[in-house]
Amino acid sequence: MTKEHKGQRVGYIRVSSVDQNTERQLEGITVDRMFEDKASGKDTNRPQLQAALEYVRKDDTLVVHSMDRLARNTEDLLRTVRELKAKGVAVEFIKPPLRFAAGTDSPMDDMMMTMLGGFAQFERAMIRERQQEGIEAAKKRGVYKGRKPALTPEQVAELRKRAAAGEQKTALAKEYGISRETLYQQIKAD
């Protein structure tokens, strides 16, 4: 005899970088299981989102802080919510408070989601545009220096020596607090 599934509240959190705080996204919201990604919204590689989407079952509710935390763009949002609803899973957003229930096919819900998803996508584009304008203005004033290098020249020299001696690159990257991609770039740099 199998136990009947009563439906879980499954949380999904995404922050854009490793040092961002995830606590405020679902603060005070009770969930049975939580999935968390640290990846840019434009990044298609969000393993914990994929795990959450595979984990949820009929009668579950996927709880997300806001639409922009779930999807990269409006098309992605609509597809994801549509697929979840078809699977019998409801989707609940905290900001603004919206719930898209499984088994319902409301034109009003679709319109609201499309409009709000479009606004979120537009807002992200405007933020990127203002950021780029600020960088350009700072460059003209001579005050923009770009991102601080991940490693000092001494660390790069030591890293190259240790890598050439055959030390494991994954372990070196972890020790220096850099990605493997950054490690390989530093090793190959002239």
Coordinates of N, CA, C and O in Angstrom, one line a residue:
M1 N 0.8 -1.2 0.0 CA 0.0 0.0 0.0 C 0.9 1.2 0.0 O 1.8 1.4 0.8
T2 N 0.7 2.1 -1.0 CA 1.5 3.3 -1.1 C 0.8 4.5 -0.4 O -0.4 4.6 -0.3
K3 N 1.7 5.3 0.2 CA 1.2 6.5 0.9 C 0.8 7.6 -0.1 O 1.5 7.8 -1.1
E4 N -0.4 8.1 0.1 CA -0.9 9.1 -0.8 C -0.1 10.4 -0.7 O 0.2 10.9 0.4
H5 N 0.2 11.0 -1.8 CA 0.9 12.3 -1.9 C 0.0 13.5 -1.6 O -1.0 13.6 -2.3
K6 N 0.3 14.3 -0.6 CA -0.6 15.4 -0.2 C -0.2 16.7 -0.8 O -1.0 17.6 -0.7
G7 N 0.9 16.7 -1.5 CA 1.3 18.0 -2.1 C 2.3 18.8 -1.2 O 2.0 19.1 0.0
Q8 N 3.4 19.0 -1.7 CA 4.5 19.8 -0.9 C 4.6 21.2 -1.5 O 4.3 21.4 -2.6
R9 N 5.1 22.0 -0.6 CA 5.5 23.4 -1.1 C 7.0 23.3 -1.3 O 7.8 23.1 -0.3
V10 N 7.4 23.5 -2.5 CA 8.8 23.4 -2.9 C 9.4 24.8 -3.2 O 8.8 25.4 -4.1
G11 N 10.4 25.2 -2.5 CA 10.9 26.6 -2.8 C 12.1 26.5 -3.8 O 12.9 25.6 -3.8
Y12 N 12.2 27.6 -4.6 CA 13.3 27.8 -5.5 C 13.8 29.2 -5.3 O 13.1 30.2 -5.4
I13 N 15.1 29.3 -5.1 CA 15.8 30.6 -4.9 C 16.9 30.7 -5.9 O 17.7 29.7 -6.1
R14 N 17.1 31.9 -6.5 CA 18.3 32.1 -7.4 C 18.9 33.5 -7.1 O 18.1 34.4 -7.0
V15 N 20.1 33.5 -6.9 CA 20.9 34.7 -6.8 C 21.9 34.8 -7.9 O 22.3 33.7 -8.4
S16 N 22.3 36.0 -8.3 CA 23.2 36.1 -9.4 C 24.6 35.8 -9.2 O 25.4 35.5 -10.1
S17 N 25.1 35.9 -8.0 CA 26.5 35.6 -7.7 C 26.6 34.9 -6.3 O 25.7 34.9 -5.5
V18 N 27.8 34.3 -6.2 CA 28.1 33.5 -5.0 C 28.0 34.3 -3.7 O 27.5 33.8 -2.7
D19 N 28.3 35.6 -3.8 CA 28.4 36.4 -2.5 C 27.0 37.1 -2.2 O 26.9 37.7 -1.2
Q20 N 26.0 36.9 -3.0 CA 24.7 37.5 -2.7 C 24.0 36.7 -1.7 O 24.1 35.4 -1.7
N21 N 23.2 37.4 -0.9 CA 22.4 36.7 0.2 C 21.1 36.2 -0.4 O 20.3 37.0 -1.0
T22 N 20.8 35.0 -0.1 CA 19.5 34.4 -0.5 C 18.4 34.5 0.5 O 17.2 34.2 0.2
E23 N 18.7 34.9 1.7 CA 17.8 34.9 2.8 C 16.5 35.6 2.6 O 15.4 35.2 3.0
R24 N 16.6 36.8 2.0 CA 15.4 37.6 1.9 C 14.3 37.1 0.9 O 13.2 37.5 1.0
Q25 N 14.8 36.2 0.0 CA 13.9 35.8 -1.1 C 12.6 35.1 -0.6 O 11.5 35.4 -1.0
L26 N 12.8 34.1 0.3 CA 11.6 33.4 0.8 C 11.6 33.4 2.3 O 11.1 32.5 3.0
E27 N 12.1 34.5 2.8 CA 12.1 34.8 4.3 C 10.6 34.7 4.8 O 9.7 35.3 4.3
G28 N 10.5 33.9 5.8 CA 9.2 33.7 6.5 C 8.2 32.8 5.7 O 7.1 32.6 6.2
I29 N 8.6 32.3 4.6 CA 7.7 31.4 3.8 C 8.1 29.9 4.2 O 9.3 29.5 4.1
T30 N 7.1 29.2 4.5 CA 7.3 27.8 4.9 C 7.3 26.9 3.6 O 6.4 27.0 2.8
V31 N 8.4 26.1 3.5 CA 8.4 25.1 2.4 C 8.9 23.8 2.9 O 9.6 23.8 3.9
D32 N 8.6 22.8 2.2 CA 9.0 21.4 2.6 C 10.4 21.1 2.1 O 11.1 20.3 2.7
R33 N 10.7 21.7 1.0 CA 12.0 21.4 0.3 C 12.5 22.6 -0.4 O 11.7 23.4 -0.9
M34 N 13.8 22.9 -0.3 CA 14.3 24.1 -0.9 C 15.4 23.8 -1.9 O 16.2 22.9 -1.7
F35 N 15.4 24.5 -3.1 CA 16.4 24.4 -4.1 C 17.0 25.8 -4.3 O 16.3 26.7 -4.4
E36 N 18.3 25.9 -4.5 CA 19.0 27.2 -4.6 C 20.1 27.2 -5.6 O 21.0 26.3 -5.6
D37 N 20.0 28.1 -6.6 CA 21.1 28.3 -7.6 C 21.8 29.6 -7.3 O 21.2 30.6 -6.9
K38 N 23.1 29.6 -7.6 CA 23.8 30.9 -7.6 C 24.3 31.0 -9.1 O 25.4 30.6 -9.4
A39 N 23.5 31.7 -9.9 CA 23.8 31.8 -11.3 C 23.0 33.0 -11.8 O 22.0 33.4 -11.4
S40 N 23.6 33.7 -12.8 CA 22.9 34.8 -13.5 C 21.6 34.3 -14.1 O 21.5 33.2 -14.6
G41 N 20.7 35.2 -14.2 CA 19.4 34.9 -14.8 C 19.5 34.6 -16.3 O 18.7 33.8 -16.8
K42 N 20.5 35.1 -16.9 CA 20.7 34.8 -18.4 C 21.4 33.4 -18.6 O 21.4 32.9 -19.7
D43 N 21.9 32.9 -17.5 CA 22.6 31.6 -17.6 C 21.6 30.5 -17.7 O 20.6 30.3 -16.9
T44 N 21.7 29.6 -18.7 CA 20.8 28.5 -18.9 C 21.2 27.3 -18.0 O 20.4 26.4 -17.8
N45 N 22.4 27.3 -17.5 CA 22.8 26.3 -16.6 C 22.4 26.6 -15.1 O 23.2 27.2 -14.4
R46 N 21.2 26.1 -14.8 CA 20.7 26.3 -13.4 C 20.4 25.0 -12.9 O 19.2 24.6 -13.0
P47 N 21.4 24.2 -12.4 CA 21.1 22.8 -12.1 C 20.1 22.6 -11.0 O 19.3 21.6 -11.0
Q48 N 20.0 23.5 -10.0 CA 19.0 23.4 -8.9 C 17.6 23.6 -9.4 O 16.6 23.1 -8.9
L49 N 17.4 24.5 -10.4 CA 16.1 24.7 -11.0 C 15.7 23.4 -11.7 O 14.6 23.0 -11.5
Q50 N 16.6 22.9 -12.4 CA 16.3 21.6 -13.1 C 15.9 20.5 -12.1 O 15.0 19.8 -12.3
A51 N 16.7 20.5 -11.0 CA 16.4 19.5 -10.0 C 15.0 19.7 -9.4 O 14.2 18.8 -9.1
A52 N 14.7 21.0 -9.1 CA 13.3 21.3 -8.6 C 12.2 20.9 -9.5 O 11.2 20.4 -9.1
L53 N 12.4 21.2 -10.8 CA 11.4 20.9 -11.8 C 11.2 19.4 -11.9 O 10.1 18.9 -12.2
E54 N 12.3 18.6 -11.8 CA 12.2 17.2 -11.8 C 11.6 16.6 -10.5 O 10.9 15.6 -10.5
Y55 N 11.8 17.3 -9.4 CA 11.4 16.9 -8.1 C 9.9 17.0 -7.9 O 9.2 16.2 -7.3
V56 N 9.3 18.2 -8.3 CA 7.9 18.5 -8.1 C 7.0 17.4 -8.7 O 7.3 17.0 -9.8
R57 N 5.9 17.1 -8.0 CA 4.9 16.2 -8.5 C 3.5 16.8 -8.5 O 3.3 17.9 -7.9
K58 N 2.6 16.1 -9.0 CA 1.2 16.5 -9.0 C 0.8 16.9 -7.6 O 1.1 16.2 -6.7
D59 N 0.1 18.0 -7.5 CA -0.4 18.6 -6.3 C 0.6 19.4 -5.5 O 0.3 19.9 -4.4
D60 N 1.9 19.5 -6.0 CA 2.9 20.3 -5.3 C 2.7 21.7 -5.7 O 2.0 22.0 -6.7
T61 N 3.3 22.6 -5.0 CA 3.4 24.0 -5.4 C 4.8 24.5 -5.4 O 5.6 24.3 -4.4
L62 N 5.3 25.0 -6.5 CA 6.6 25.6 -6.6 C 6.5 27.1 -6.2 O 5.8 27.8 -6.8
V63 N 7.3 27.4 -5.1 CA 7.2 28.8 -4.6 C 8.5 29.5 -4.9 O 9.6 29.0 -4.6
V64 N 8.3 30.7 -5.6 CA 9.5 31.5 -6.0 C 9.3 32.9 -5.6 O 8.1 33.4 -5.7
H65 N 10.3 33.6 -5.3 CA 10.2 35.0 -4.8 C 9.6 35.9 -5.9 O 8.6 36.6 -5.6
S66 N 10.1 35.8 -7.1 CA 9.5 36.7 -8.2 C 9.8 36.0 -9.5 O 10.6 35.1 -9.6
M67 N 9.1 36.5 -10.5 CA 9.1 35.9 -11.9 C 10.6 35.9 -12.4 O 11.0 35.0 -13.1
D68 N 11.3 37.0 -12.2 CA 12.6 37.1 -12.7 C 13.6 36.1 -12.1 O 14.7 35.8 -12.6
R69 N 13.3 35.6 -10.9 CA 14.1 34.6 -10.3 C 13.9 33.2 -10.9 O 14.8 32.3 -10.9
L70 N 12.7 33.0 -11.5 CA 12.4 31.7 -12.1 C 12.9 31.6 -13.6 O 13.4 30.6 -14.0
A71 N 12.7 32.7 -14.4 CA 12.9 32.6 -15.8 C 13.8 33.7 -16.3 O 14.0 34.7 -15.7
R72 N 14.5 33.4 -17.5 CA 15.4 34.3 -18.1 C 14.7 35.4 -18.9 O 15.2 36.5 -19.0
N73 N 13.5 35.1 -19.4 CA 12.7 36.0 -20.2 C 11.3 35.6 -20.2 O 10.9 34.6 -19.6
T74 N 10.4 36.4 -20.8 CA 9.0 36.2 -20.8 C 8.6 34.8 -21.4 O 7.8 34.0 -20.9
E75 N 9.3 34.5 -22.5 CA 9.0 33.2 -23.2 C 9.4 32.0 -22.3 O 8.6 31.1 -22.2
D76 N 10.5 32.1 -21.6 CA 10.9 31.1 -20.7 C 10.0 31.0 -19.5 O 9.6 29.8 -19.1
L77 N 9.5 32.1 -19.0 CA 8.5 32.1 -17.9 C 7.2 31.4 -18.3 O 6.8 30.5 -17.6
L78 N 6.7 31.8 -19.5 CA 5.4 31.2 -19.9 C 5.5 29.7 -20.1 O 4.7 28.9 -19.7
R79 N 6.6 29.3 -20.7 CA 6.9 27.9 -21.0 C 7.0 27.1 -19.7 O 6.3 26.0 -19.5
T80 N 7.8 27.6 -18.8 CA 8.0 26.9 -17.5 C 6.7 26.7 -16.7 O 6.4 25.6 -16.2
V81 N 6.0 27.8 -16.6 CA 4.7 27.8 -15.8 C 3.7 26.8 -16.5 O 3.0 26.0 -15.9
R82 N 3.6 26.9 -17.8 CA 2.7 26.1 -18.6 C 3.1 24.6 -18.4 O 2.2 23.8 -18.2
E83 N 4.4 24.3 -18.4 CA 4.8 22.9 -18.3 C 4.5 22.4 -16.8 O 4.1 21.2 -16.6
L84 N 4.7 23.3 -15.9 CA 4.4 22.9 -14.5 C 2.9 22.6 -14.3 O 2.5 21.7 -13.6
K85 N 2.1 23.5 -14.8 CA 0.7 23.4 -14.6 C 0.2 22.1 -15.3 O -0.7 21.4 -14.8
A86 N 0.7 21.8 -16.5 CA 0.4 20.5 -17.2 C 0.7 19.3 -16.4 O 0.1 18.3 -16.5
K87 N 1.8 19.4 -15.6 CA 2.2 18.3 -14.7 C 1.4 18.3 -13.4 O 1.6 17.4 -12.6
G88 N 0.5 19.2 -13.2 CA -0.3 19.2 -12.0 C 0.3 20.0 -10.9 O -0.1 19.9 -9.7
V89 N 1.3 20.8 -11.2 CA 2.0 21.6 -10.2 C 1.6 23.1 -10.2 O 1.6 23.7 -11.3
A90 N 1.2 23.7 -9.1 CA 0.9 25.1 -9.1 C 2.2 25.9 -8.9 O 3.2 25.4 -8.4
V91 N 2.2 27.1 -9.4 CA 3.3 28.0 -9.2 C 2.9 29.3 -8.5 O 1.9 29.9 -8.8
E92 N 3.6 29.6 -7.4 CA 3.3 30.7 -6.6 C 4.5 31.7 -6.5 O 5.6 31.3 -6.2
F93 N 4.2 33.0 -6.8 CA 5.2 34.0 -6.7 C 4.9 34.9 -5.5 O 3.7 35.2 -5.2
I94 N 5.9 35.3 -4.8 CA 5.7 36.1 -3.6 C 5.6 37.5 -3.9 O 4.7 38.2 -3.4
K95 N 6.4 38.0 -4.8 CA 6.4 39.4 -5.3 C 6.2 39.5 -6.7 O 7.1 39.2 -7.5
P96 N 5.1 40.0 -7.3 CA 3.9 40.3 -6.6 C 3.2 39.0 -6.3 O 3.5 38.0 -6.9
P97 N 2.3 39.0 -5.3 CA 1.7 37.8 -4.9 C 0.7 37.2 -5.9 O -0.3 37.8 -6.2
L98 N 1.2 36.2 -6.6 CA 0.4 35.5 -7.7 C 0.5 34.0 -7.5 O 1.5 33.5 -7.2
R99 N -0.6 33.4 -7.9 CA -0.6 31.9 -7.9 C -1.3 31.4 -9.2 O -2.3 31.9 -9.6
F100 N -0.6 30.5 -9.9 CA -1.1 30.0 -11.1 C -1.3 28.5 -10.8 O -0.4 27.7 -10.7
A101 N -2.6 28.2 -10.6 CA -3.0 26.8 -10.2 C -3.0 25.8 -11.3 O -3.3 26.2 -12.5
A102 N -2.6 24.6 -11.0 CA -2.7 23.5 -11.9 C -4.1 23.2 -12.2 O -5.0 23.4 -11.4
G103 N -4.4 22.8 -13.5 CA -5.7 22.5 -13.8 C -6.6 23.7 -14.2 O -7.8 23.5 -14.5
T104 N -6.0 24.8 -14.2 CA -6.8 26.0 -14.6 C -6.2 26.6 -15.8 O -4.9 26.5 -16.0
D105 N -7.0 27.1 -16.7 CA -6.5 27.7 -17.9 C -7.2 29.0 -18.1 O -8.2 29.1 -18.9
S106 N -6.7 30.0 -17.4 CA -7.4 31.3 -17.4 C -6.7 32.3 -18.3 O -5.5 32.5 -18.2
P107 N -7.4 32.8 -19.3 CA -6.8 33.8 -20.2 C -6.3 35.0 -19.4 O -5.3 35.6 -19.7
M108 N -7.0 35.4 -18.3 CA -6.6 36.5 -17.4 C -5.2 36.2 -16.8 O -4.4 37.0 -16.7
D109 N -5.1 35.0 -16.3 CA -3.8 34.6 -15.7 C -2.7 34.7 -16.7 O -1.6 35.2 -16.4
D110 N -2.9 34.1 -17.9 CA -1.9 34.2 -19.0 C -1.5 35.6 -19.3 O -0.4 36.0 -19.5
M111 N -2.5 36.5 -19.4 CA -2.3 37.9 -19.7 C -1.4 38.6 -18.6 O -0.5 39.3 -18.9
M112 N -1.8 38.3 -17.3 CA -1.1 38.9 -16.2 C 0.4 38.4 -16.2 O 1.3 39.2 -16.0
M113 N 0.6 37.1 -16.4 CA 1.9 36.6 -16.4 C 2.7 37.2 -17.6 O 3.9 37.5 -17.4
T114 N 2.1 37.3 -18.7 CA 2.8 37.8 -19.9 C 3.2 39.3 -19.7 O 4.4 39.7 -19.9
M115 N 2.3 40.1 -19.1 CA 2.6 41.5 -18.9 C 3.6 41.6 -17.8 O 4.6 42.4 -18.0
L116 N 3.5 41.0 -16.7 CA 4.5 41.1 -15.6 C 5.8 40.5 -16.0 O 6.9 41.1 -15.7
G117 N 5.8 39.4 -16.7 CA 7.1 38.9 -17.2 C 7.8 39.9 -18.2 O 9.0 40.0 -18.1
G118 N 7.0 40.5 -19.0 CA 7.5 41.5 -20.0 C 8.1 42.7 -19.2 O 9.2 43.2 -19.6
F119 N 7.4 43.1 -18.2 CA 7.9 44.3 -17.4 C 9.2 43.9 -16.7 O 10.2 44.7 -16.7
A120 N 9.3 42.7 -16.2 CA 10.5 42.3 -15.5 C 11.7 42.2 -16.5 O 12.8 42.7 -16.2
Q121 N 11.4 41.7 -17.7 CA 12.5 41.6 -18.7 C 12.9 43.0 -19.1 O 14.1 43.3 -19.3
F122 N 12.0 43.9 -19.3 CA 12.3 45.3 -19.7 C 13.1 46.0 -18.6 O 14.1 46.7 -18.9
E123 N 12.7 45.8 -17.3 CA 13.4 46.4 -16.2 C 14.9 45.9 -16.2 O 15.8 46.7 -16.0
R124 N 15.1 44.6 -16.4 CA 16.5 44.0 -16.4 C 17.3 44.7 -17.5 O 18.5 45.0 -17.4
A125 N 16.7 44.9 -18.7 CA 17.4 45.5 -19.8 C 17.7 46.9 -19.5 O 18.8 47.4 -19.9
M126 N 16.8 47.7 -18.8 CA 17.1 49.1 -18.5 C 18.2 49.1 -17.5 O 19.1 50.0 -17.5
I127 N 18.3 48.2 -16.5 CA 19.3 48.2 -15.5 C 20.7 48.0 -16.2 O 21.7 48.7 -15.9
R128 N 20.7 47.0 -17.1 CA 22.0 46.8 -17.9 C 22.4 48.0 -18.7 O 23.6 48.4 -18.8
E129 N 21.4 48.7 -19.3 CA 21.7 49.9 -20.1 C 22.3 51.0 -19.2 O 23.2 51.6 -19.6
R130 N 21.6 51.2 -18.1 CA 22.1 52.3 -17.2 C 23.5 51.9 -16.6 O 24.4 52.8 -16.5
Q131 N 23.7 50.6 -16.3 CA 25.0 50.2 -15.9 C 26.1 50.5 -16.9 O 27.2 51.0 -16.6
Q132 N 25.8 50.1 -18.2 CA 26.8 50.4 -19.3 C 27.0 51.9 -19.5 O 28.2 52.3 -19.7
E133 N 26.0 52.7 -19.4 CA 26.1 54.1 -19.5 C 27.0 54.7 -18.4 O 27.9 55.5 -18.6
G134 N 26.8 54.2 -17.2 CA 27.7 54.6 -16.0 C 29.1 54.2 -16.2 O 30.0 55.0 -15.9
I135 N 29.4 53.0 -16.8 CA 30.7 52.5 -17.0 C 31.4 53.4 -18.1 O 32.5 53.9 -18.0
E136 N 30.6 53.7 -19.2 CA 31.2 54.6 -20.2 C 31.5 56.0 -19.7 O 32.5 56.6 -20.0
A137 N 30.6 56.6 -18.9 CA 30.9 57.9 -18.3 C 32.1 57.9 -17.4 O 32.9 58.8 -17.4
A138 N 32.3 56.8 -16.6 CA 33.4 56.7 -15.7 C 34.7 56.5 -16.5 O 35.7 57.1 -16.2
K139 N 34.6 55.8 -17.6 CA 35.8 55.6 -18.5 C 36.2 57.0 -19.1 O 37.4 57.3 -19.1
K140 N 35.3 57.8 -19.5 CA 35.6 59.1 -20.0 C 36.2 60.0 -19.0 O 37.1 60.9 -19.3
R141 N 35.8 59.9 -17.7 CA 36.4 60.7 -16.7 C 37.7 60.1 -16.2 O 38.4 60.7 -15.4
G142 N 38.0 58.9 -16.7 CA 39.3 58.2 -16.3 C 39.3 57.6 -14.9 O 40.3 57.3 -14.4
V143 N 38.1 57.3 -14.4 CA 38.0 56.7 -13.1 C 37.6 55.3 -13.1 O 37.6 54.6 -12.1
Y144 N 37.3 54.7 -14.3 CA 36.9 53.3 -14.4 C 38.1 52.5 -14.6 O 38.8 52.6 -15.6
K145 N 38.4 51.6 -13.7 CA 39.6 50.7 -13.8 C 39.2 49.3 -14.2 O 40.1 48.5 -14.4
G146 N 37.9 49.0 -14.2 CA 37.5 47.6 -14.5 C 37.5 46.8 -13.2 O 37.8 47.3 -12.1
R147 N 37.3 45.5 -13.4 CA 37.2 44.6 -12.3 C 38.7 44.4 -11.8 O 39.6 44.2 -12.5
K148 N 38.8 44.2 -10.5 CA 40.1 44.0 -9.8 C 40.5 42.5 -10.2 O 39.7 41.6 -10.2
P149 N 41.8 42.4 -10.6 CA 42.2 41.0 -10.9 C 42.0 40.0 -9.8 O 42.1 40.3 -8.6
A150 N 41.7 38.8 -10.2 CA 41.4 37.7 -9.2 C 42.7 37.3 -8.4 O 42.6 37.0 -7.3
L151 N 43.8 37.5 -9.1 CA 45.1 37.1 -8.4 C 46.1 38.1 -8.6 O 46.2 38.8 -9.6
T152 N 47.1 38.2 -7.7 CA 48.2 39.1 -7.8 C 49.2 38.5 -8.8 O 49.2 37.3 -9.0
P153 N 50.1 39.3 -9.3 CA 51.2 38.7 -10.2 C 52.0 37.6 -9.5 O 52.3 36.6 -10.1
E154 N 52.2 37.8 -8.2 CA 52.9 36.7 -7.4 C 52.1 35.4 -7.4 O 52.7 34.3 -7.5
Q155 N 50.8 35.6 -7.1 CA 50.0 34.4 -7.1 C 49.9 33.7 -8.4 O 49.9 32.4 -8.5
V156 N 49.9 34.4 -9.5 CA 49.9 33.9 -10.9 C 51.1 33.1 -11.1 O 51.1 32.0 -11.6
A157 N 52.3 33.7 -10.7 CA 53.6 33.0 -10.9 C 53.6 31.7 -10.2 O 54.0 30.6 -10.7
E158 N 53.1 31.7 -8.9 CA 53.1 30.5 -8.1 C 52.2 29.5 -8.6 O 52.5 28.3 -8.7
L159 N 51.0 29.9 -9.1 CA 50.0 29.0 -9.7 C 50.6 28.3 -10.9 O 50.4 27.1 -11.1
R160 N 51.2 29.1 -11.8 CA 51.8 28.5 -13.0 C 52.9 27.4 -12.6 O 52.9 26.4 -13.3
K161 N 53.7 27.7 -11.7 CA 54.8 26.8 -11.2 C 54.1 25.5 -10.7 O 54.6 24.4 -11.1
R162 N 53.1 25.7 -9.9 CA 52.5 24.5 -9.2 C 51.8 23.7 -10.3 O 51.8 22.4 -10.2
A163 N 51.1 24.3 -11.2 CA 50.4 23.6 -12.3 C 51.4 22.8 -13.2 O 51.1 21.7 -13.6
A164 N 52.5 23.5 -13.5 CA 53.5 22.9 -14.3 C 54.1 21.7 -13.6 O 54.6 20.7 -14.3
A165 N 54.2 21.7 -12.3 CA 54.7 20.6 -11.5 C 53.7 19.4 -11.4 O 54.1 18.4 -10.8
G166 N 52.5 19.6 -12.0 CA 51.6 18.5 -12.0 C 50.5 18.5 -11.0 O 49.8 17.5 -10.9
E167 N 50.4 19.6 -10.2 CA 49.4 19.6 -9.1 C 48.0 19.6 -9.8 O 47.9 20.2 -10.9
Q168 N 47.0 19.1 -9.2 CA 45.7 19.0 -9.7 C 45.1 20.4 -9.9 O 45.0 21.1 -8.9
K169 N 44.6 20.7 -11.1 CA 44.1 22.0 -11.4 C 42.8 22.3 -10.6 O 42.6 23.5 -10.2
T170 N 42.0 21.4 -10.5 CA 40.7 21.6 -9.7 C 41.1 22.0 -8.3 O 40.5 22.9 -7.7
A171 N 42.0 21.3 -7.7 CA 42.4 21.6 -6.3 C 43.1 23.0 -6.2 O 42.8 23.7 -5.3
L172 N 43.9 23.3 -7.2 CA 44.5 24.7 -7.2 C 43.4 25.8 -7.3 O 43.5 26.8 -6.6
A173 N 42.5 25.6 -8.2 CA 41.4 26.6 -8.4 C 40.7 26.8 -7.1 O 40.4 27.9 -6.7
K174 N 40.4 25.7 -6.4 CA 39.6 25.8 -5.2 C 40.5 26.5 -4.1 O 40.0 27.4 -3.4
E175 N 41.8 26.2 -4.0 CA 42.7 26.8 -3.0 C 42.8 28.3 -3.3 O 42.8 29.1 -2.3
Y176 N 42.8 28.7 -4.5 CA 43.0 30.1 -4.9 C 41.7 30.9 -4.9 O 41.6 32.1 -5.1
G177 N 40.6 30.1 -4.8 CA 39.3 30.8 -4.8 C 38.9 31.3 -6.2 O 38.2 32.3 -6.3
I178 N 39.3 30.6 -7.2 CA 39.0 31.0 -8.6 C 38.3 29.8 -9.3 O 38.4 28.7 -8.9
S179 N 37.7 30.1 -10.5 CA 37.1 29.1 -11.3 C 38.2 28.4 -12.1 O 39.3 28.9 -12.2
R180 N 37.9 27.2 -12.5 CA 38.9 26.5 -13.4 C 39.1 27.3 -14.7 O 40.2 27.3 -15.2
E181 N 38.1 27.9 -15.2 CA 38.3 28.7 -16.4 C 39.3 29.8 -16.1 O 40.2 30.1 -16.9
T182 N 39.2 30.5 -15.0 CA 40.1 31.6 -14.7 C 41.5 31.0 -14.5 O 42.5 31.6 -15.0
L183 N 41.6 29.8 -13.9 CA 42.9 29.1 -13.7 C 43.6 28.9 -15.1 O 44.7 29.2 -15.3
Y184 N 42.8 28.3 -16.0 CA 43.4 28.0 -17.3 C 43.7 29.3 -18.1 O 44.8 29.3 -18.8
Q185 N 43.0 30.4 -17.9 CA 43.3 31.6 -18.5 C 44.6 32.2 -18.0 O 45.5 32.7 -18.7
Q186 N 44.8 32.0 -16.7 CA 46.1 32.5 -16.1 C 47.3 31.7 -16.5 O 48.4 32.2 -16.7
I187 N 47.1 30.4 -16.6 CA 48.2 29.5 -17.0 C 48.6 29.8 -18.5 O 49.8 29.8 -18.8
K188 N 47.6 30.1 -19.4 CA 47.9 30.3 -20.8 C 48.3 31.7 -21.1 O 48.9 31.9 -22.1
A189 N 48.1 32.7 -20.2 CA 48.4 34.1 -20.4 C 49.9 34.2 -20.6 O 50.7 33.5 -20.0
D190 N 50.3 35.1 -21.5 CA 51.8 35.3 -21.7 C 52.5 35.9 -20.5 O 52.2 36.8 -19.9

